[in-house]
Each structure stands twice: as C-alpha cells, then as structure tokens.
PDB file of C-alpha atoms in Angstrom:
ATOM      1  CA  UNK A   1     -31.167  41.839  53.735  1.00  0.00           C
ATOM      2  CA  UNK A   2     -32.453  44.774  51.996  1.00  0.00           C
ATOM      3  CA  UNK A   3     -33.557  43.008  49.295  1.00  0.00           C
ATOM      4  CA  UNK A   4     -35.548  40.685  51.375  1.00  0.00           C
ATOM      5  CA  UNK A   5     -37.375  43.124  52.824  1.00  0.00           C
ATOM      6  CA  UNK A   6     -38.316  44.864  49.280  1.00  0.00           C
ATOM      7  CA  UNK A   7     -39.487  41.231  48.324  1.00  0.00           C
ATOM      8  CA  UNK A   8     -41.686  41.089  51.250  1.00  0.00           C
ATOM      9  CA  UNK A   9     -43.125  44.870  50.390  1.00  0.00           C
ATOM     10  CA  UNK A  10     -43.861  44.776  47.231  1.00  0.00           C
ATOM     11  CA  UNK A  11     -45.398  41.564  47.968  1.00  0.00           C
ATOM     12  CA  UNK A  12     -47.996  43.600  50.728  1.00  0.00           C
ATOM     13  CA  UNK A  13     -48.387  46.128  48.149  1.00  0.00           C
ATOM     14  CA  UNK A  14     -49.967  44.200  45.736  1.00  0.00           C
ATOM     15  CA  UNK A  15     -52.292  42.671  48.156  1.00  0.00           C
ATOM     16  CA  UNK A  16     -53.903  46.460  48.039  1.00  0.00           C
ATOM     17  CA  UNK A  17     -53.139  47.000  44.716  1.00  0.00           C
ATOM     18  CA  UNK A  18     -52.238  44.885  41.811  1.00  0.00           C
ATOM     19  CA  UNK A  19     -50.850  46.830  39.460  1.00  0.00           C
ATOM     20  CA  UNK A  20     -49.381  49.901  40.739  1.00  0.00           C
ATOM     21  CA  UNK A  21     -46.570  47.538  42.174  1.00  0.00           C
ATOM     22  CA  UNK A  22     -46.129  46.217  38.856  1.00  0.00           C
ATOM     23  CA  UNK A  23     -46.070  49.089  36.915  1.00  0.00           C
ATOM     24  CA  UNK A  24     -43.537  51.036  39.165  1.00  0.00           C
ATOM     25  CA  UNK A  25     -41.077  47.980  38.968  1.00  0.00           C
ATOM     26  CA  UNK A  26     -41.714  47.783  35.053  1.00  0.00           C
ATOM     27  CA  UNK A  27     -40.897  51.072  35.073  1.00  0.00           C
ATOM     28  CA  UNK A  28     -37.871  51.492  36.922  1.00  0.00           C
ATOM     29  CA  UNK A  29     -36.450  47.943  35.060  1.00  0.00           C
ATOM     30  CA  UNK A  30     -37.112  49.348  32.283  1.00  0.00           C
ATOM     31  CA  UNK A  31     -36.048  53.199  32.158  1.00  0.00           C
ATOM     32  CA  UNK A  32     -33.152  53.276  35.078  1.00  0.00           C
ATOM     33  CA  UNK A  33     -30.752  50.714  36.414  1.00  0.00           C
ATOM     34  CA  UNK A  34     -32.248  50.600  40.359  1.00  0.00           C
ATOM     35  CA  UNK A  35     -34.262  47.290  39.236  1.00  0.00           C
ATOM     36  CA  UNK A  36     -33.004  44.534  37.247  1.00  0.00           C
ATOM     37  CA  UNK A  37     -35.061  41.699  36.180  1.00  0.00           C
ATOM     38  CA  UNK A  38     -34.097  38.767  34.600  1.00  0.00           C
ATOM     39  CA  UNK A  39     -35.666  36.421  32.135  1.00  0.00           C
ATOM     40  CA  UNK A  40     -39.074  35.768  32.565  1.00  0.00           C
ATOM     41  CA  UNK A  41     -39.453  38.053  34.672  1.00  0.00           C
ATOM     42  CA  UNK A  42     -38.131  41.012  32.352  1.00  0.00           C
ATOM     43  CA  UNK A  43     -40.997  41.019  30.512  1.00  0.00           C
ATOM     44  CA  UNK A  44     -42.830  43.363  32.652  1.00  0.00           C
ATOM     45  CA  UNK A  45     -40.706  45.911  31.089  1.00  0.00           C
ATOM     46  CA  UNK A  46     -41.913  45.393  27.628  1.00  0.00           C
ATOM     47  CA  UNK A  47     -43.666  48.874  26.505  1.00  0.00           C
ATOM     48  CA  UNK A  48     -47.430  46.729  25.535  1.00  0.00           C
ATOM     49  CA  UNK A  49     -47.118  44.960  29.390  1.00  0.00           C
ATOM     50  CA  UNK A  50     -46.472  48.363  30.835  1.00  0.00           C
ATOM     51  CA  UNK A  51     -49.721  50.183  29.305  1.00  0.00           C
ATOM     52  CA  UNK A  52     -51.758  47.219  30.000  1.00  0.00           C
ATOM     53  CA  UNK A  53     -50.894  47.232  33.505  1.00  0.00           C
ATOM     54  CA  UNK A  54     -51.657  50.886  33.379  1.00  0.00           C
ATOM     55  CA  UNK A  55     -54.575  50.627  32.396  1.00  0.00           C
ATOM     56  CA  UNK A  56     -55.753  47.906  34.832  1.00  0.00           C
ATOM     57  CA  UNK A  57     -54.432  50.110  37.378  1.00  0.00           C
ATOM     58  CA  UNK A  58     -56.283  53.217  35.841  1.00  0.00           C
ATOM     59  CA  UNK A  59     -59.581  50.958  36.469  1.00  0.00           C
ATOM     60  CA  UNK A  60     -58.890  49.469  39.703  1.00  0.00           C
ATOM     61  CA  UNK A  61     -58.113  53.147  41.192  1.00  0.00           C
ATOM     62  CA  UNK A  62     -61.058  54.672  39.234  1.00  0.00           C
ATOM     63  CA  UNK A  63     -63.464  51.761  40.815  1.00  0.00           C
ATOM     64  CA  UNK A  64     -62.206  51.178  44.066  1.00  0.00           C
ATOM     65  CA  UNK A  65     -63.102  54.903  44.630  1.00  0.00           C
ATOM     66  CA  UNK A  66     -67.013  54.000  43.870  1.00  0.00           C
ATOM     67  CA  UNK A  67     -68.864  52.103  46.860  1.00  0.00           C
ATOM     68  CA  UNK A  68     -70.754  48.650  46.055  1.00  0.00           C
ATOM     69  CA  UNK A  69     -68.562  48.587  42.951  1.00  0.00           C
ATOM     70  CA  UNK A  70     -65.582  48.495  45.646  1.00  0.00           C
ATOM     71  CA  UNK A  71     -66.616  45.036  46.917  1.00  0.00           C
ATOM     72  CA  UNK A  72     -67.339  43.802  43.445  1.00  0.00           C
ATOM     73  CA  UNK A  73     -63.761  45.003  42.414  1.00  0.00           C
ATOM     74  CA  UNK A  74     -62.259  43.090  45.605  1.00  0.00           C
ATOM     75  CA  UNK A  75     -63.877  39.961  44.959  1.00  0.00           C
ATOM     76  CA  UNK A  76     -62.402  40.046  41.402  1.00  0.00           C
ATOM     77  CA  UNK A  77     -59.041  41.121  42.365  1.00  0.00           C
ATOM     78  CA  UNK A  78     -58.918  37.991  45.063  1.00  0.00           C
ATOM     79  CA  UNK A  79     -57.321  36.104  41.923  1.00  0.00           C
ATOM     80  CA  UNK A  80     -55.068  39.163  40.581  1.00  0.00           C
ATOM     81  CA  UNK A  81     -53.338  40.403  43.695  1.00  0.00           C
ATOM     82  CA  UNK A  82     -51.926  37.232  45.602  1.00  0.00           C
ATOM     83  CA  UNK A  83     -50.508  36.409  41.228  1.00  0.00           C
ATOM     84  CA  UNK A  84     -49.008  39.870  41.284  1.00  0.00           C
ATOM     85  CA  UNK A  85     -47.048  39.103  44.743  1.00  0.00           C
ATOM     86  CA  UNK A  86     -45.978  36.093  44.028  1.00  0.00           C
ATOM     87  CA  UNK A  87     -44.409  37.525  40.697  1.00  0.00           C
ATOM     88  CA  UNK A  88     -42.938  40.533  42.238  1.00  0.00           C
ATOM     89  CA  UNK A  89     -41.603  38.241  44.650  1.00  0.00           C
ATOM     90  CA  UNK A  90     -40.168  35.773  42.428  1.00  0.00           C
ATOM     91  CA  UNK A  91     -38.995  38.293  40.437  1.00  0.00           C
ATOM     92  CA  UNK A  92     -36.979  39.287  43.298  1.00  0.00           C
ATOM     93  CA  UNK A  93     -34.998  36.168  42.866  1.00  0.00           C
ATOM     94  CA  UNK A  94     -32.009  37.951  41.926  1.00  0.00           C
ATOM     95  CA  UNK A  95     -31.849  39.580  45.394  1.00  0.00           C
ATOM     96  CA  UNK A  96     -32.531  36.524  47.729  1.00  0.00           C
ATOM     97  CA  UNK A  97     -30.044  34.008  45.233  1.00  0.00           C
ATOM     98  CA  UNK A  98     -30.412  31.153  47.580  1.00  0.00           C
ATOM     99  CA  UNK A  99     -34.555  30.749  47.553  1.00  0.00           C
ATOM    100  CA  UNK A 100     -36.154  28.601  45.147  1.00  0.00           C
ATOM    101  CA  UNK A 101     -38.031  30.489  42.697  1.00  0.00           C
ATOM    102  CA  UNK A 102     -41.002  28.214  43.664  1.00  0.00           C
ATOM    103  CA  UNK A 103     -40.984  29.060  47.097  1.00  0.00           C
ATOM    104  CA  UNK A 104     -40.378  32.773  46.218  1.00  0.00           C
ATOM    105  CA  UNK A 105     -43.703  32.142  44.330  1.00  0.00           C
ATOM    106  CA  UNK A 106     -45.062  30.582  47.417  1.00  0.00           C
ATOM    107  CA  UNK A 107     -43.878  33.240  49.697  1.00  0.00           C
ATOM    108  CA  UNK A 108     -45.185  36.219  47.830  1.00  0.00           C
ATOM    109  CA  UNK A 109     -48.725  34.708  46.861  1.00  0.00           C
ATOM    110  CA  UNK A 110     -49.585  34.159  50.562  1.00  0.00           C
ATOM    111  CA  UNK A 111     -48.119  38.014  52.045  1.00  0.00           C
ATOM    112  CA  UNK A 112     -50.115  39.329  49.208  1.00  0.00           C
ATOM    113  CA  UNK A 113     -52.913  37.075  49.909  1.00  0.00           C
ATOM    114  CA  UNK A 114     -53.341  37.709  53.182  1.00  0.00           C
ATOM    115  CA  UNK A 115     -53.306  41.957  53.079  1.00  0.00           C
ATOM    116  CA  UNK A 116     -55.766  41.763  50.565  1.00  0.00           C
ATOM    117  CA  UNK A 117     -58.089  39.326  52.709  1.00  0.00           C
ATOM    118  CA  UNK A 118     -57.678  42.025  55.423  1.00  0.00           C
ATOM    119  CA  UNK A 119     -58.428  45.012  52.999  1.00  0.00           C
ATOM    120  CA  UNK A 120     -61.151  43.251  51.449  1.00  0.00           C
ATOM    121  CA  UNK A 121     -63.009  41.835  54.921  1.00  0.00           C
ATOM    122  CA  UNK A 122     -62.623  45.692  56.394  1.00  0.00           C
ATOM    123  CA  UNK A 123     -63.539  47.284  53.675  1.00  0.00           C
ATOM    124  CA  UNK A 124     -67.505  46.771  53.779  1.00  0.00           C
ATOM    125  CA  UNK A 125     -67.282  47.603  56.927  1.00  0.00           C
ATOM    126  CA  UNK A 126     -65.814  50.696  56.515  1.00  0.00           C
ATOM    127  CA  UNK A 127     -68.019  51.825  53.677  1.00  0.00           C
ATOM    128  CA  UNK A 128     -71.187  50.989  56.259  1.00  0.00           C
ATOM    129  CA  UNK A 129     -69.453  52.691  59.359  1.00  0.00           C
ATOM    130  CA  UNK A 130     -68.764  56.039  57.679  1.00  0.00           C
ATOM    131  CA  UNK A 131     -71.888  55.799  54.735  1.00  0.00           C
ATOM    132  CA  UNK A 132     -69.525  55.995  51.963  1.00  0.00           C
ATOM    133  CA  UNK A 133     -67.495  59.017  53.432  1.00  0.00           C
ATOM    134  CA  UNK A 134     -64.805  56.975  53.062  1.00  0.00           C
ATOM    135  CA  UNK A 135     -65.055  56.361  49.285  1.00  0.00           C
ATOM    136  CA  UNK A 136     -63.918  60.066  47.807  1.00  0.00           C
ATOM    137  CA  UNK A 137     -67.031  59.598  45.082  1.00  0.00           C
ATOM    138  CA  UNK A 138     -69.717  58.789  47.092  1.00  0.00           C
ATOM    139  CA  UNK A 139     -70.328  62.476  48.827  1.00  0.00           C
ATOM    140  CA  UNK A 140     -72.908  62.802  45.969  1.00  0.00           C
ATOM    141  CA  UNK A 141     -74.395  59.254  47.011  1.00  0.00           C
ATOM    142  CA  UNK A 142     -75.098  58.889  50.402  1.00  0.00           C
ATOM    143  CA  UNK A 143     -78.446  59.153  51.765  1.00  0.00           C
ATOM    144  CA  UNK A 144     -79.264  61.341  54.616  1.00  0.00           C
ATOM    145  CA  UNK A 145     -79.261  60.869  58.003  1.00  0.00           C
ATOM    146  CA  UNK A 146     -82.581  60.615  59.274  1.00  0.00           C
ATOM    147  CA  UNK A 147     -83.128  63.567  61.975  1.00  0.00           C
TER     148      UNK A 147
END
C-alpha cells in the first residue's frame, strides 16, 4: 500500500515540477538501494540522464521564479510534466505488480496532469493578486502603487 501511495506522489510532484521528481528517484536508484528500477525504466539512473535532468530542473526553478516568463514556462511544461508522472508512475511498476504498465502510464499522466492544470490556471492569478510579490525576483520589478 505504501508503494501505491509513493506512485500517486511522485506522480503530483511532477505536475509542479518535472524534473526534481526525476532527478531525486535517479538519484536514489542509482547511489543507494531505497529505489529500484527496472529495465526501461533504469535508465534514469544513467550519469548523462541525471545531469540533463539537472539541468532542466536548474532552468525550470531559475524561470519559474521570474513573472511573465512563469506562464510562458507553464505553457511549455503542459507537455513535460503529465510525461514525467506517467514515467515515475510506471516506473513504480515494481511496487503495484498487478497494474498494467499501460495503465500505470495512464494513471500517472492524468494525477500529474491535473496538479499542473491547477498550478498553472492559479498561477496568473497569483502573480496579478500580489504584483509579483509572489515571484522571489520580481521585488526589483513591480511597479508602484499609485497613491
């Protein structure tokens, strides 16, 4: 049961961030024995996947700190975040034996889906409502408040 509910939260996790799920199961697959993956999914360990997906995730965190460029950046990642869920999920498999890898697929593409739909809808709106004091970069950006 535990490892159903790990499936299911890495799944949400990539739906707000694609790559730091990854790279922290990469990681622990591929330096300690808490995560085993098996074939295909075992090539997220490989040392050229793991600095790739560091460096996506070095970009994503560096732009999802900068407001307009936020939106842009969700927009993209629509494509990139439901994939990453589905493959954490699926790569799961081992835990949850009797689901069909397919459906794992299936499964993780539409939890991650939908928590980035609902990061990327409130978002905006959260940039608007607080003029960018939300975004940790854009102190040195927002316009003042006319008084």
């Amino acid at each position: 049961m535990l490892g159903l509910f790990a499936a299911f939260g890495l799944a949400a996790a990539t739906g707000l961030n694609a790559y730091l799920p990854l790279l922290i199961v990469g990681l622990l697959a591929r330096y300690t024995h808490l995560v085993v993956l098996r074939a295909p999914w075992s090539a997220l360990t490989h040392p050229l996947v793991l600095v790739f997906v560091g460096v996506l995730l070095a970009i994503e965190f560096t732009v999802d700190k900068i407001p307009a460029v936020d939106t842009v950046n969700d927009v993209i990642q629509t494509f990139f975040r439901p994939a990453a869920g589905a493959i954490l999920f699926a790569a799961s498999g081992n835990v949850i034996s009797n689901l069909s890898p397919v459906l794992a697929m299936i499964c993780g593409l539409f939890i991650a889906g939908g928590v980035h739909t609902a990061k990327s809808r409130g978002a905006p709106a959260v940039t608007a409502s607080t003029l960018g004091a939300a975004n940790p970069s854009s102190a040195s950006q927002r316009t003042p408040s006319p008084e």
